[in-house]
Amino acid sequence: MFDLAKLGTRMQGLRHDRGMTLAELASVTEVSVSMLSSVERGQKAPTVVVLARIADGLGIGLADLINDVEPRRVIVRRAAEQDAVDEPGGWRRTIVSPVVPGVNLEWVRTTLPGGCDAGEFPAYAPGSHEFVLVEKGALRLSLDGQVTDLLAGDSVYFAADMTHAYANPGSEPCVYSVVALIMRPRGPQRG
Amino acid sequence: MFDLAKLGTRMQGLRHDRGMTLAELASVTEVSVSMLSSVERGQKAPTVVVLARIADGLGIGLADLINDVEPRRVIVRRAAEQDAVDEPGGWRRTIVSPVVPGVNLEWVRTTLPGGCDAGEFPAYAPGSHEFVLVEKGALRLSLDGQVTDLLAGDSVYFAADMTHAYANPGSEPCVYSVVALIMRPRGPQRG
DNA sequence: CGCTGTCATTCGCTATAGTGGAATCGAGTC
DNA sequence: GACTCGATTCCACTATAGCGAATGACAGCG
């Protein structure tokens, strides 16, 4: 069940952080003072439209307003800037998936020696997906420059239309599998 | 202004991806069919409470439903939070792939004790594909009754619109991964 | 050709979100 | 004390979210 009280508390905190009164927020959001007060007290459940106006008035995204209300079972990292170095070494990759006509799925199992960098891969066409499972050791995954460290058992999904690089930051070998659903680029496209 | 039509379209897409009807989603979410239909068509603005129930019924976070501007790009699942299911018979399966809206890919890693039979799975809809990689031990794969024995390192592809059964004929444990691309015809589906 | 089952939409009704206003209740301040 | 300011709570009222049931729409089947 959705925790209205928690949402209200969070809303009030954000409003106070900005030094706003209910009346001020009301004039910005076009939501009545009484409604704002009710929502902050968890006494009424706003519609998404009203909540979106409130979030906008607070200068944040609607999802941000909700994110902390719901316990997050996953970690989200957004694409940032591109910043990666590549240097191929003595690593080994195994193509697991047989080539099947009409199926654009690739399954590659890779073993990276300690300290080895598998290099950077270009962004695929939008709509491409990639899954990674670390079986052994540690893997450093860079997505458009955003670094994520993974240990054995960890798995990741990411939209593959961003540059992605794999490296083994540890000293012992790292074994990981990559399953990729690759979309063919439509029309002229680079990469 | 909040785009209700977009939210509705997204909701409907997610529901279709899961092969659910309005009635099925209604029974899971405790939201009436008519309300679901209205929201999908952008004709009504649900309250956060209702929207939270819908998101839950779709198996995603509320923020994910709302965050249409920026669909989730990166999802990390730590080893500690992997869903491990212990099936009767002493075998264990781990759902590797995070749930990604719009992507009907399933990645399951299974450990079968010696002599264990994981049982038979029904045929999926035509157009479904399945890949298997044996990491350790031996695996006996039965496809529409035809038996294939696999050893560590072996991999196989098969069109998943046939019945398929997994068993460990040896005495030592068998570890294997299955990547499945499932097409949704209709009706409830089981992994 | 109806009959039957399934899914989606529309319809009538009730519950409640949401408005505007006014009264009330603090805690300061002069 | 009187006055201000912000928040809360009442009120009457309207708009609409949300429900259950009826209605379409559309397939397969005799």
Short mmCIF file of C-alpha atoms (C1' of nucleotides) in Angstrom, two decimals, chain D residues 1 3-4 7-8 10-11 14-22 25-26 28 30:
data_model
loop_
_atom_site.label_atom_id
_atom_site.label_comp_id
_atom_site.label_asym_id
_atom_site.label_seq_id
_atom_site.Cartn_x
_atom_site.Cartn_y
_atom_site.Cartn_z
"C1'" DG D 1 -3.77 43.66 25.32
"C1'" DC D 3 -1.83 42.74 15.62
"C1'" DT D 4 0.57 39.78 12.15
"C1'" DA D 7 -0.92 26.52 9.33
"C1'" DT D 8 -4.91 23.94 10.21
"C1'" DC D 10 -14.09 23.61 9.21
"C1'" DC D 11 -17.88 24.58 5.58
"C1'" DT D 14 -18.26 21.27 -7.95
"C1'" DA D 15 -15.56 18.15 -10.59
"C1'" DT D 16 -14.17 13.80 -11.18
"C1'" DA D 17 -12.05 9.39 -9.60
"C1'" DG D 18 -13.59 4.91 -9.04
"C1'" DC D 19 -16.95 1.14 -8.90
"C1'" DG D 20 -20.20 -2.52 -10.68
"C1'" DA D 21 -22.94 -3.77 -14.35
"C1'" DA D 22 -24.48 -3.34 -18.97
"C1'" DA D 25 -16.97 -5.78 -30.53
"C1'" DC D 26 -15.11 -9.90 -32.25
"C1'" DG D 28 -14.26 -19.40 -32.80
"C1'" DG D 30 -21.98 -25.90 -33.75
#
